[in-house]
GROMACS .gro file of C-alpha atoms in nm:
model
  371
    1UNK     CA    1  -1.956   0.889  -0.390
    2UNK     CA    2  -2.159   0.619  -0.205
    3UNK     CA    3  -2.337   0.837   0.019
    4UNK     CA    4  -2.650   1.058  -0.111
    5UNK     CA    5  -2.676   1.458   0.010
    6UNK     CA    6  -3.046   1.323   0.134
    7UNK     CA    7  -2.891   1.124   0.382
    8UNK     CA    8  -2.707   1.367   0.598
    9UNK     CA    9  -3.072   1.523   0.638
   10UNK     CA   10  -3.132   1.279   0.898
   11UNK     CA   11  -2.888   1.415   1.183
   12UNK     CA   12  -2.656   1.729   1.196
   13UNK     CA   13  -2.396   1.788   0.997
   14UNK     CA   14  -2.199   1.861   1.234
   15UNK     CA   15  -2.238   1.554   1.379
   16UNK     CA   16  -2.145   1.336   1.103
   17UNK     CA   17  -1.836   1.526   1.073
   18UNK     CA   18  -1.759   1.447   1.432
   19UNK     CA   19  -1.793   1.046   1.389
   20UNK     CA   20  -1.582   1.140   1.016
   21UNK     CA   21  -1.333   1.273   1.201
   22UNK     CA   22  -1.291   0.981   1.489
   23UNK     CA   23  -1.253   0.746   1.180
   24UNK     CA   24  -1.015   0.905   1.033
   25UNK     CA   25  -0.838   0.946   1.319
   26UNK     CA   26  -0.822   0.618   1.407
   27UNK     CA   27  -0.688   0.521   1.053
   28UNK     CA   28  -0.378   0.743   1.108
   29UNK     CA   29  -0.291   0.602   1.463
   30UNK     CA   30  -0.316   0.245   1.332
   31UNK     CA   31  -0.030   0.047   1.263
   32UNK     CA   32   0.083  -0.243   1.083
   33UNK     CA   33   0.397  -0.448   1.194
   34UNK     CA   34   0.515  -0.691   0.992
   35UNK     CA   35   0.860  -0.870   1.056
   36UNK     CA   36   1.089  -0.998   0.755
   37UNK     CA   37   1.295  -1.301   0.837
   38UNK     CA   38   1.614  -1.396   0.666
   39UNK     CA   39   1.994  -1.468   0.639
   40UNK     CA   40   2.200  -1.213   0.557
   41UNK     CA   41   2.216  -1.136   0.175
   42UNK     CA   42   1.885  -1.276   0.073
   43UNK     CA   43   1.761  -0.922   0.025
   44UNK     CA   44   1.506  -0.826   0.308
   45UNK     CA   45   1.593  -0.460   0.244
   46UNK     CA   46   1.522  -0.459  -0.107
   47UNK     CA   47   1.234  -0.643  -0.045
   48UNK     CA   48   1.126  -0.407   0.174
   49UNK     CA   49   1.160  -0.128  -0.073
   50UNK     CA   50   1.011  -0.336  -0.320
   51UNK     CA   51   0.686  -0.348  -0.143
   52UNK     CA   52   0.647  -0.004  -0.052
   53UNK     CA   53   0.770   0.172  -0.431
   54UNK     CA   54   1.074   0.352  -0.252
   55UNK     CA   55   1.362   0.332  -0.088
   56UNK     CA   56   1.312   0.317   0.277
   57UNK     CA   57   1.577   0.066   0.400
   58UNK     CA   58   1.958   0.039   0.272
   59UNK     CA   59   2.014  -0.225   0.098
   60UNK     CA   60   2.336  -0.394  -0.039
   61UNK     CA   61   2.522  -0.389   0.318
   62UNK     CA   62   2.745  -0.714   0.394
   63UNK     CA   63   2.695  -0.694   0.766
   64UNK     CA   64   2.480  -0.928   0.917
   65UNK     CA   65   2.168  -0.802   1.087
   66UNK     CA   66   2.199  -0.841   1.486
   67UNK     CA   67   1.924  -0.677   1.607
   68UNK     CA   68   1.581  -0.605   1.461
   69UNK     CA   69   1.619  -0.277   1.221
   70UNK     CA   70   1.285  -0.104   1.204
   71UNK     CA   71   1.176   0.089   0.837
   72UNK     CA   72   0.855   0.267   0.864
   73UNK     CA   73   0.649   0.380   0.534
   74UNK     CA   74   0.305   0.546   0.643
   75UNK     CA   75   0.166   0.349   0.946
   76UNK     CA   76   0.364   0.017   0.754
   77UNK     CA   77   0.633  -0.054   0.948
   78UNK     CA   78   0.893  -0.348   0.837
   79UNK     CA   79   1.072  -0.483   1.094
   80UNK     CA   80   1.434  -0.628   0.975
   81UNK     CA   81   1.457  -1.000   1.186
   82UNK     CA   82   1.780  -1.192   1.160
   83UNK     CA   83   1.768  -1.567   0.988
   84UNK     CA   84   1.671  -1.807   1.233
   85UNK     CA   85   1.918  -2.104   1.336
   86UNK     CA   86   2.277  -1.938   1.294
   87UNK     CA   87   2.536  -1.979   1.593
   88UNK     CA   88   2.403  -1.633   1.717
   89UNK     CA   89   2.035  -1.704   1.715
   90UNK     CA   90   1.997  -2.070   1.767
   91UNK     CA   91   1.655  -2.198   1.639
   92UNK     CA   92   1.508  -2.289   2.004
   93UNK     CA   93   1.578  -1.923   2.116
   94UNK     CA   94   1.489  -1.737   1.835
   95UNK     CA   95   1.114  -1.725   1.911
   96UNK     CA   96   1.177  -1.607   2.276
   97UNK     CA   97   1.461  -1.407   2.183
   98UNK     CA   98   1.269  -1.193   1.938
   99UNK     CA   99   0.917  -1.223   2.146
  100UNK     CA  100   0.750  -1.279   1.775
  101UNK     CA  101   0.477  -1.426   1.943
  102UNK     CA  102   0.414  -1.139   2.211
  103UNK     CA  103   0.051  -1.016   2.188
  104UNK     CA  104   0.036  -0.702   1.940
  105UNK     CA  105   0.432  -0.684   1.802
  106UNK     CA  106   0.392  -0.843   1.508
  107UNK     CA  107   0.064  -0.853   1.249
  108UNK     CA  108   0.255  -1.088   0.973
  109UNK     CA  109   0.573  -1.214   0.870
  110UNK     CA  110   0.755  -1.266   0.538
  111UNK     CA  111   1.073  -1.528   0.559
  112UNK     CA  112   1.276  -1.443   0.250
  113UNK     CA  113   1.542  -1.709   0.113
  114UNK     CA  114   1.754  -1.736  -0.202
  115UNK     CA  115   1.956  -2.059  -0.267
  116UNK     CA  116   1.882  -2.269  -0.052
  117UNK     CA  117   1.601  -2.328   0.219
  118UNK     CA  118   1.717  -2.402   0.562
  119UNK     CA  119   1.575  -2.650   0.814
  120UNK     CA  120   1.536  -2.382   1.033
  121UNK     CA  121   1.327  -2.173   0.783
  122UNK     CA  122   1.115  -2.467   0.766
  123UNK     CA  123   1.086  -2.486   1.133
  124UNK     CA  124   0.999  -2.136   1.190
  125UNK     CA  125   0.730  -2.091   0.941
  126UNK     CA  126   0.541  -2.408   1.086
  127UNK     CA  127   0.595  -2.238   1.427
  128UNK     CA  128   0.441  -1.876   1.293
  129UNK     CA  129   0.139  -2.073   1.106
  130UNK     CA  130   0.055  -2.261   1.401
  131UNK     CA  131   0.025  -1.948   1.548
  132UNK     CA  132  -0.207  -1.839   1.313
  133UNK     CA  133  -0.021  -1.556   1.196
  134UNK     CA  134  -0.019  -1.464   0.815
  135UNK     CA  135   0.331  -1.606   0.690
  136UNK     CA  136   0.439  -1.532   0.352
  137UNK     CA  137   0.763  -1.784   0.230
  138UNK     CA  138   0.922  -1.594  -0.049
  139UNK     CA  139   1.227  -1.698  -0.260
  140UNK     CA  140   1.359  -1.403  -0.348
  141UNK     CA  141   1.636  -1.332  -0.675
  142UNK     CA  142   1.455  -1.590  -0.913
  143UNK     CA  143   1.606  -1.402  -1.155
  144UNK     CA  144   1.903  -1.513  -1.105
  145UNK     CA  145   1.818  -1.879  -1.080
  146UNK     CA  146   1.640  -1.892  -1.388
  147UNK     CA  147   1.952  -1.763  -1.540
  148UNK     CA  148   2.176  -2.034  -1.391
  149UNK     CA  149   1.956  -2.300  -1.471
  150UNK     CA  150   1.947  -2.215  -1.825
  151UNK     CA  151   2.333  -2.215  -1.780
  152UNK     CA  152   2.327  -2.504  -1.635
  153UNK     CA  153   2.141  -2.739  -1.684
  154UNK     CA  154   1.988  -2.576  -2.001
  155UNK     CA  155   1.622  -2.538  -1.858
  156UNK     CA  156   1.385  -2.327  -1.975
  157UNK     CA  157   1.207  -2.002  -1.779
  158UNK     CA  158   0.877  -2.210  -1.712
  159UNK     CA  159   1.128  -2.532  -1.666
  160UNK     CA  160   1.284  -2.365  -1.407
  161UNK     CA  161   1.014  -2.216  -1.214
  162UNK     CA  162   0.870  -2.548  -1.194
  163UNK     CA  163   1.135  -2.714  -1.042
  164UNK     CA  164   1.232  -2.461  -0.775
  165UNK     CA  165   0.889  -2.406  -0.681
  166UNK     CA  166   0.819  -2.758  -0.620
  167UNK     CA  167   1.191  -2.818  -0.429
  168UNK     CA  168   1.029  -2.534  -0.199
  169UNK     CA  169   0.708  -2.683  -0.182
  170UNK     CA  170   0.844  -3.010  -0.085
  171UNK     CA  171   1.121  -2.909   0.208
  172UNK     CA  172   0.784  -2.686   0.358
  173UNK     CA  173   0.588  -2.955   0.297
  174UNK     CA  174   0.256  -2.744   0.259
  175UNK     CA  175   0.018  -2.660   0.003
  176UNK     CA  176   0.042  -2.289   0.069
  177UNK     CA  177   0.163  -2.053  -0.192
  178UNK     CA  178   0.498  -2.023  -0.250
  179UNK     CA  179   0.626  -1.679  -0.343
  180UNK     CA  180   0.903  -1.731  -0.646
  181UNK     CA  181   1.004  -1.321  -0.680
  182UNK     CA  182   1.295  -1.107  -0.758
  183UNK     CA  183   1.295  -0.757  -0.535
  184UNK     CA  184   1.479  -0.597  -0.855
  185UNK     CA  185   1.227  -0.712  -1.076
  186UNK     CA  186   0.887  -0.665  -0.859
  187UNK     CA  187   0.630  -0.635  -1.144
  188UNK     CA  188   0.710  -1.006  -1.219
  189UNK     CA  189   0.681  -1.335  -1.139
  190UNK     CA  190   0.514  -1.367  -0.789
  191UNK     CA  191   0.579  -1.033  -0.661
  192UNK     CA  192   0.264  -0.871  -0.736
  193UNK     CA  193   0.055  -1.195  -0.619
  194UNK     CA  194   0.242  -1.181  -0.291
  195UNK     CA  195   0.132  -0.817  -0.210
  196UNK     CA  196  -0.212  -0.895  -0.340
  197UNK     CA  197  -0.200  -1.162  -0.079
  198UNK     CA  198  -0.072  -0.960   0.174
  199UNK     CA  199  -0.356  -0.739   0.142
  200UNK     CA  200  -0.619  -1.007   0.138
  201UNK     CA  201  -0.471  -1.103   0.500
  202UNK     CA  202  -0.604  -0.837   0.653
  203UNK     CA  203  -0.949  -0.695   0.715
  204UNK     CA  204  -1.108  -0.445   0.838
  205UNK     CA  205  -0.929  -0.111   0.972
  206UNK     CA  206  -0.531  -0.301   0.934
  207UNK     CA  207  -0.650  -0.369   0.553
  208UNK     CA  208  -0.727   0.017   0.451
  209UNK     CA  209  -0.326   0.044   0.655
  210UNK     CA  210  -0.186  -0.180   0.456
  211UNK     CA  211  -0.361  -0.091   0.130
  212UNK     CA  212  -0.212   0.258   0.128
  213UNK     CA  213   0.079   0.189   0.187
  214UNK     CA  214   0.152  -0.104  -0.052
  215UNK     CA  215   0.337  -0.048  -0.403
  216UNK     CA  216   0.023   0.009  -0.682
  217UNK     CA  217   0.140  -0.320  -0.910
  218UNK     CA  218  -0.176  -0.484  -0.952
  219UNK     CA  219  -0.522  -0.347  -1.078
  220UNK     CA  220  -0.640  -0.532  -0.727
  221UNK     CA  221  -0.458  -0.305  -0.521
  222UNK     CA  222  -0.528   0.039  -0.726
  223UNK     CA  223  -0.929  -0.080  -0.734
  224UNK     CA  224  -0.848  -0.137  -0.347
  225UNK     CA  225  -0.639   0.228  -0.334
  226UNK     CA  226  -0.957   0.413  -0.531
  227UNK     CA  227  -1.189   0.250  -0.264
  228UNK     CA  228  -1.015   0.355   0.067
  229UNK     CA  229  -0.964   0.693  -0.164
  230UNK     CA  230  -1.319   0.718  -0.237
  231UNK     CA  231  -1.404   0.659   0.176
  232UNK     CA  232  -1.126   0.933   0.288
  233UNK     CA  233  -1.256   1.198   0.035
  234UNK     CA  234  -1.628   1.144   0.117
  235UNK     CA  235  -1.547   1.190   0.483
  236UNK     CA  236  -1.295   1.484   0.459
  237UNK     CA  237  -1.562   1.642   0.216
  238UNK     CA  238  -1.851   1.629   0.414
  239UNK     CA  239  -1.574   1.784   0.706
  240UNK     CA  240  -1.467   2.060   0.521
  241UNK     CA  241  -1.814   2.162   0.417
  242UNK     CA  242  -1.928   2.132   0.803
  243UNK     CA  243  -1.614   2.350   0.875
  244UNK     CA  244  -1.711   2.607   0.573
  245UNK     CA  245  -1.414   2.819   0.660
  246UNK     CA  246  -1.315   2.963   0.352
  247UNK     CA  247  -1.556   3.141   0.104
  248UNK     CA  248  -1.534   3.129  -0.242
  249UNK     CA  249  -1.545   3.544  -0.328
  250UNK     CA  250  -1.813   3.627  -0.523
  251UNK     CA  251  -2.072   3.297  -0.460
  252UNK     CA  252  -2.297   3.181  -0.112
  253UNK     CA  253  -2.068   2.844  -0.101
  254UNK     CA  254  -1.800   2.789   0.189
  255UNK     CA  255  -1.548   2.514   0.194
  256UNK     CA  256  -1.256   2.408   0.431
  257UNK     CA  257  -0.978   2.439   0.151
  258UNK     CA  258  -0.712   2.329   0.399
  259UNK     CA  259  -0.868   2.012   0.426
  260UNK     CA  260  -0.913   1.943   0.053
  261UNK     CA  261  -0.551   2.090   0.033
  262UNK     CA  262  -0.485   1.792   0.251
  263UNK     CA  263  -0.683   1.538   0.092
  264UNK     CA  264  -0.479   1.607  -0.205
  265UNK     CA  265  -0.166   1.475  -0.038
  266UNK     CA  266  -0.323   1.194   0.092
  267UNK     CA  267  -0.416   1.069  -0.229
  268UNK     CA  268  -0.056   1.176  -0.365
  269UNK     CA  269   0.079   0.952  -0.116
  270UNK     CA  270  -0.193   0.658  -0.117
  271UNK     CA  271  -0.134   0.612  -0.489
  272UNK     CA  272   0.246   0.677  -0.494
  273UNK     CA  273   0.242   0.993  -0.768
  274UNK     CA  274   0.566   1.145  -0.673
  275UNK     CA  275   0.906   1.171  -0.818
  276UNK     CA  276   1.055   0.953  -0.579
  277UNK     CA  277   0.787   0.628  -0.627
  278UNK     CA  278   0.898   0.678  -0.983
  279UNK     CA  279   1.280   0.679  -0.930
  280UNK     CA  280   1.241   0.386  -0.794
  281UNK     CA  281   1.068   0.242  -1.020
  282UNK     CA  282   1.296   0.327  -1.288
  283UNK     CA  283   1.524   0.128  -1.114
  284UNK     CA  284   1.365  -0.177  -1.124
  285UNK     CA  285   1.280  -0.201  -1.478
  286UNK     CA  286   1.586  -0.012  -1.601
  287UNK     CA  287   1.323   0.237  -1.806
  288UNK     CA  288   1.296   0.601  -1.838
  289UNK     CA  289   0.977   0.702  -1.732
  290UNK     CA  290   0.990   1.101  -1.825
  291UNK     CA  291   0.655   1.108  -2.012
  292UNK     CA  292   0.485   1.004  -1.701
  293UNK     CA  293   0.699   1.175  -1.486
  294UNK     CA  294   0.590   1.527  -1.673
  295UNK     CA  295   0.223   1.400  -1.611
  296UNK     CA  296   0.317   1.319  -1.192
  297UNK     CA  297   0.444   1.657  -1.201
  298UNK     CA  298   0.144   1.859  -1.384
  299UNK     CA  299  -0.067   1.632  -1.170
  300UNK     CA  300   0.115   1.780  -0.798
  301UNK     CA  301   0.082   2.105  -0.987
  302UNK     CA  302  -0.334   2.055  -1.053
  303UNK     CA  303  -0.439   1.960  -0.723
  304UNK     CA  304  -0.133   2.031  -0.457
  305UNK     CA  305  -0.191   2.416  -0.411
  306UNK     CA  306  -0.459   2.606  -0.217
  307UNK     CA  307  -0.479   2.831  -0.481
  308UNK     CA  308  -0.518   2.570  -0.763
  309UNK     CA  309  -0.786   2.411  -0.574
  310UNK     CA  310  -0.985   2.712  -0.541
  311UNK     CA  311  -0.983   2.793  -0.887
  312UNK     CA  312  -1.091   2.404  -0.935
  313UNK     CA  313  -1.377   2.468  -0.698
  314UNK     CA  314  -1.448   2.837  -0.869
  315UNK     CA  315  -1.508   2.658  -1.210
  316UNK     CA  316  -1.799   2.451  -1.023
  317UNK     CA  317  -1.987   2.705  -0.857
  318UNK     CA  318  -2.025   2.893  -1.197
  319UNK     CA  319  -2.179   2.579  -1.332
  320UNK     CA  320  -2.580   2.568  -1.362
  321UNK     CA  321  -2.549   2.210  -1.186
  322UNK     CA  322  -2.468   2.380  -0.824
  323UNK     CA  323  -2.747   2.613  -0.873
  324UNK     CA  324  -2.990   2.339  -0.931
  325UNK     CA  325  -2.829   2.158  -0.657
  326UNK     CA  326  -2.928   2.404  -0.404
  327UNK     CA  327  -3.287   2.272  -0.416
  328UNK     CA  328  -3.219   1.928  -0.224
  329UNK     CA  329  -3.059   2.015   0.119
  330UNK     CA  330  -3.280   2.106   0.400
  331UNK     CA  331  -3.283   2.422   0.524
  332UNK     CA  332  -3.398   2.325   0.848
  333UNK     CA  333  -3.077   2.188   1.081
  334UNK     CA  334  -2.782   2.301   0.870
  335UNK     CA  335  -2.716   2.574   0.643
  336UNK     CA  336  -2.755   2.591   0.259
  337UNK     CA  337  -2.421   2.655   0.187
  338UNK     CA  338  -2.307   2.356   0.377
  339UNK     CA  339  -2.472   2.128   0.159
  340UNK     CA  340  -2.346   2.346  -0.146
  341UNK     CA  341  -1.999   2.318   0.003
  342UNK     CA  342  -2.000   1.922   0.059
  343UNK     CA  343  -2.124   1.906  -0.351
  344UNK     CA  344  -1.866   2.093  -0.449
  345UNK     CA  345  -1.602   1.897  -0.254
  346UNK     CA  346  -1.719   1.585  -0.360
  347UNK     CA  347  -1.648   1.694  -0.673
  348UNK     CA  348  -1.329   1.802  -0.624
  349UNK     CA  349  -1.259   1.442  -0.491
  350UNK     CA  350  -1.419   1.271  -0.792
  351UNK     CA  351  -1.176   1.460  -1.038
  352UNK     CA  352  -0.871   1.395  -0.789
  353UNK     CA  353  -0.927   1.031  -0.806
  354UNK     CA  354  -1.055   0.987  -1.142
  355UNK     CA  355  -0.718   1.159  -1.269
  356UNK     CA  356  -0.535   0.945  -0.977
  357UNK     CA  357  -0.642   0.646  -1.055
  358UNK     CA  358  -0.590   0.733  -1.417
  359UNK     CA  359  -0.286   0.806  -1.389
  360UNK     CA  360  -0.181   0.514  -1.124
  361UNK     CA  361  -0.303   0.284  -1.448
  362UNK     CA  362  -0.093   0.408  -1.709
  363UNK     CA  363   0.216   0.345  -1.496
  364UNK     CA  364   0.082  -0.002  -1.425
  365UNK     CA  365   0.075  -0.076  -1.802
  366UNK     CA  366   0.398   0.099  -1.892
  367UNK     CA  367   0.543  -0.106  -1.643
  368UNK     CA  368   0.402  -0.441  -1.718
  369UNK     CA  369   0.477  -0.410  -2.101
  370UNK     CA  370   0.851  -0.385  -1.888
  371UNK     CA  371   0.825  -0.788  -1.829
   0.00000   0.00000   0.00000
C-alpha cells in the first residue's frame, strides 16, 4: 500500500477515517453520463454491453429508438440517443431537442455507424467537439465489412481496414482517431483502444467512475482497476481498523469485518469476476471459459464470506510478522490494536488484489489468444 503505518501517527485515526470515508463517499454519488448516438440497427445496445462486460441493454430490437433509453452499470450510465437528421429528429433540432449541450447531462458521447456515414453524423460530431466534449466516432460491425470486402472486391483484412478507415477519415475530415470495432467481437480491432481512450478522457474523481466500471480488455485498464483498487482498500482498511468492531477470539487485534466483507464485493465488481461478466464474454468469442469460471467461483468462495475472511485474517495474527509489527504504532493517540487491525487489513487487501488482478490477467490472455 502507498501509505506507511508511521504516517497516521501524525493525527487521529479517527480522523483519517473520517476524510476516508467523505472520499469514498463521494466516489459512489458520482456519476458518469455518456450519450450513444446512432441510427437504428448500428448496434448502440450491444455496444453498450460491450463496454461494460454484460448485458445491460437489449439488443437486437427493430424498433427505432424515440426517446433517450437510459442503461446504468455502477455510477456509468449510457444514455440511448436517436441518429441525428431522420424526418423525426431533423439535424437543426436535434441539439435543442435532446439539450446535449445543457450544463452537467452529458460527460461524453460515442456516435456509432455501420455502412455508411451520414452528413448529419458528420455535422453533429463537429458540433459536440466544438463543444469540447470528448466524442468518440466508432464504426461499429467491421466484421462484417471485412468479410464483404474480401467477397467483393477480394481485399485483404489489413486491405480493408485501410480503406474504410480512411473513407471515415475523409467524410469527418479530422485527424482524430477513428474507432473501426465490432461490439460482438470487442477484444479486437479498435475496441479495446476506444475504451482505453475513453478512460484517458477523464481525470480526476469521473476517471476512478469510469475506470470501474469499464470492461477489463486491456492491461491499461486492469493496471488502472488495481490502482483505484489499491486506493479503496487502503482507505476502507484504515476504516475498519478505526471502527475495530469485531475481535478476532483468542488475539488483542480488532477489525471491522463488515467492511472488508464489503471491500470484497467492490473489488468483485471493479474487476468483473462473476459468472455473469463471463457469460458474456463467452458470447463474444464463442469460447467456453469453465476453467476460469471454476477459478471466479473458488475466488467468490475465498474472499466473499465473513467467515472466510476471518479465518484469512486468523492465519495473520498467528504469524510472528504481526507480533513484531506491534512495535511501530504509537501508543499515545490511538490504540495498539488499531494499528494491528489496519496491518492486518491491509493485508487482507494485498492478497484480494494480488489474486484479482491475477486472475483479471489470465482472462485477458485467454481471451486475446481468442483473436
Amino acid at each position: 500500500m502507498e501509505h506507511r503505518v508511521e504516517d497516521y501517527a501524525k493525527q487521529p485515526i479517527d480522523e483519517i477515517a473520517k476524510k476516508y470515508k467523505q472520499d469514498l463517499d463521494d466516489l459512489k454519488n458520482t456519476t458518469v453520463r455518456c450519450g450513444i448516438i446512432g441510427r437504428s440497427g448500428v448496434g448502440k445496445s450491444s455496444t453498450i454491453n460491450a463496454i461494460v462486460g454484460k448485458k445491460i441493454a437489449n439488443a437486437g430490437s427493430t424498433e427505432q429508438t424515440m426517446e433517450e433509453q437510459e442503461y446504468q452499470h455502477g455510477n456509468i450510465i449510457f444514455v440511448d440517443l436517436p441518429g441525428c437528421g431522420t424526418e423525426t429528429f431533423p439535424r437543426n433540432k436535434y441539439i435543442e431537442k435532446f439539450k446535449l449541450f445543457e450544463q452537467d447531462k452529458y460527460d461524453c458521447f460515442i456516435i456509432i455507424t455501420d455502412d455508411r456515414v451520414y452528413e448529419d453524423d458528420v455535422y453533429l460530431y463537429k458540433k459536440i467537439k466544438n463543444e469540447k466534449y470528448p466524442c468518440f466516432f466508432a464504426r461499429n460491425k467491421i466484421d462484417n465489412a471485412i468479410e464483404n470486402e474480401k467477397y467483393d472486391n477480394d481485399l485483404s483484412e489489413e486491405e480493408a481496414v485501410h480503406k474504410i478507415r480512411d473513407y471515415i477519415t475523409e467524410k469527418l475530415n479530422t485527424r482524430d482517431m477513428v474507432y473501426l470495432i465490432s461490439a460482438r467481437e470487442p477484444q479486437a480491432w479498435d475496441f479495446p483502444q476506444l475504451l482505453n481512450d475513453i478512460t484517458n478522457s477523464f481525470s480526476d474523481i469521473k476517471r476512478k467512475t469510469i475506470i470501474r466500471g469499464l470492461n477489463g480488455l486491456t492491461e491499461e485498464i486492469l493496471d488502472e482497476k488495481r490502482k483505484l483498487g489499491i486506493e479503496i482498500a487502503e482507505k476502507r482498511a484504515l476504516i475498519a481498523a478505526a471502527n475495530a468492531l469485531n475481535p478476532i477470539p483468542g488475539l488483542d487485534v480488532s477489525v471491522d469485518i463488515g467492511i472488508l466483507y464489503n471491500l470484497s464485493k467492490e473489488i468483485i465488481e471493479i474487476f468483473g469476476l462473476d459468472e455473469e461478466h463471463l457469460k458474456q464474454l463467452e458470447k463474444n468469442t464463442n469460447t467456453s471459459y469453465s476453467g476460469i469460471k471454476q477459478s471466479v467461483l473458488k475466488f467468490a468462495a475465498q474472499y466473499g464470506t465473513t467467515q472466510a475472511i476471518m479465518q484469512i485474517l486468523k492465519r495473520y495474527a498467528t504469524t510472528g510478522t504481526i507480533k513484531e509489527f506491534g512495535k511501530y504504532i504509537p501508543i499515545i493517540g490511538q490504540a495498539i490494536s488499531a494499528g494491528l487491525g489496519y496491518k492486518m487489513t491491509v493485508w487482507f487487501a494485498e492478497d484480494l488484489l494480488d489474486n484479482a488482478i491475477k486472475l483479471s490477467r489470465e482472462i485477458l490472455k485467454t481471451t486475446t489468444k481468442q483473436t
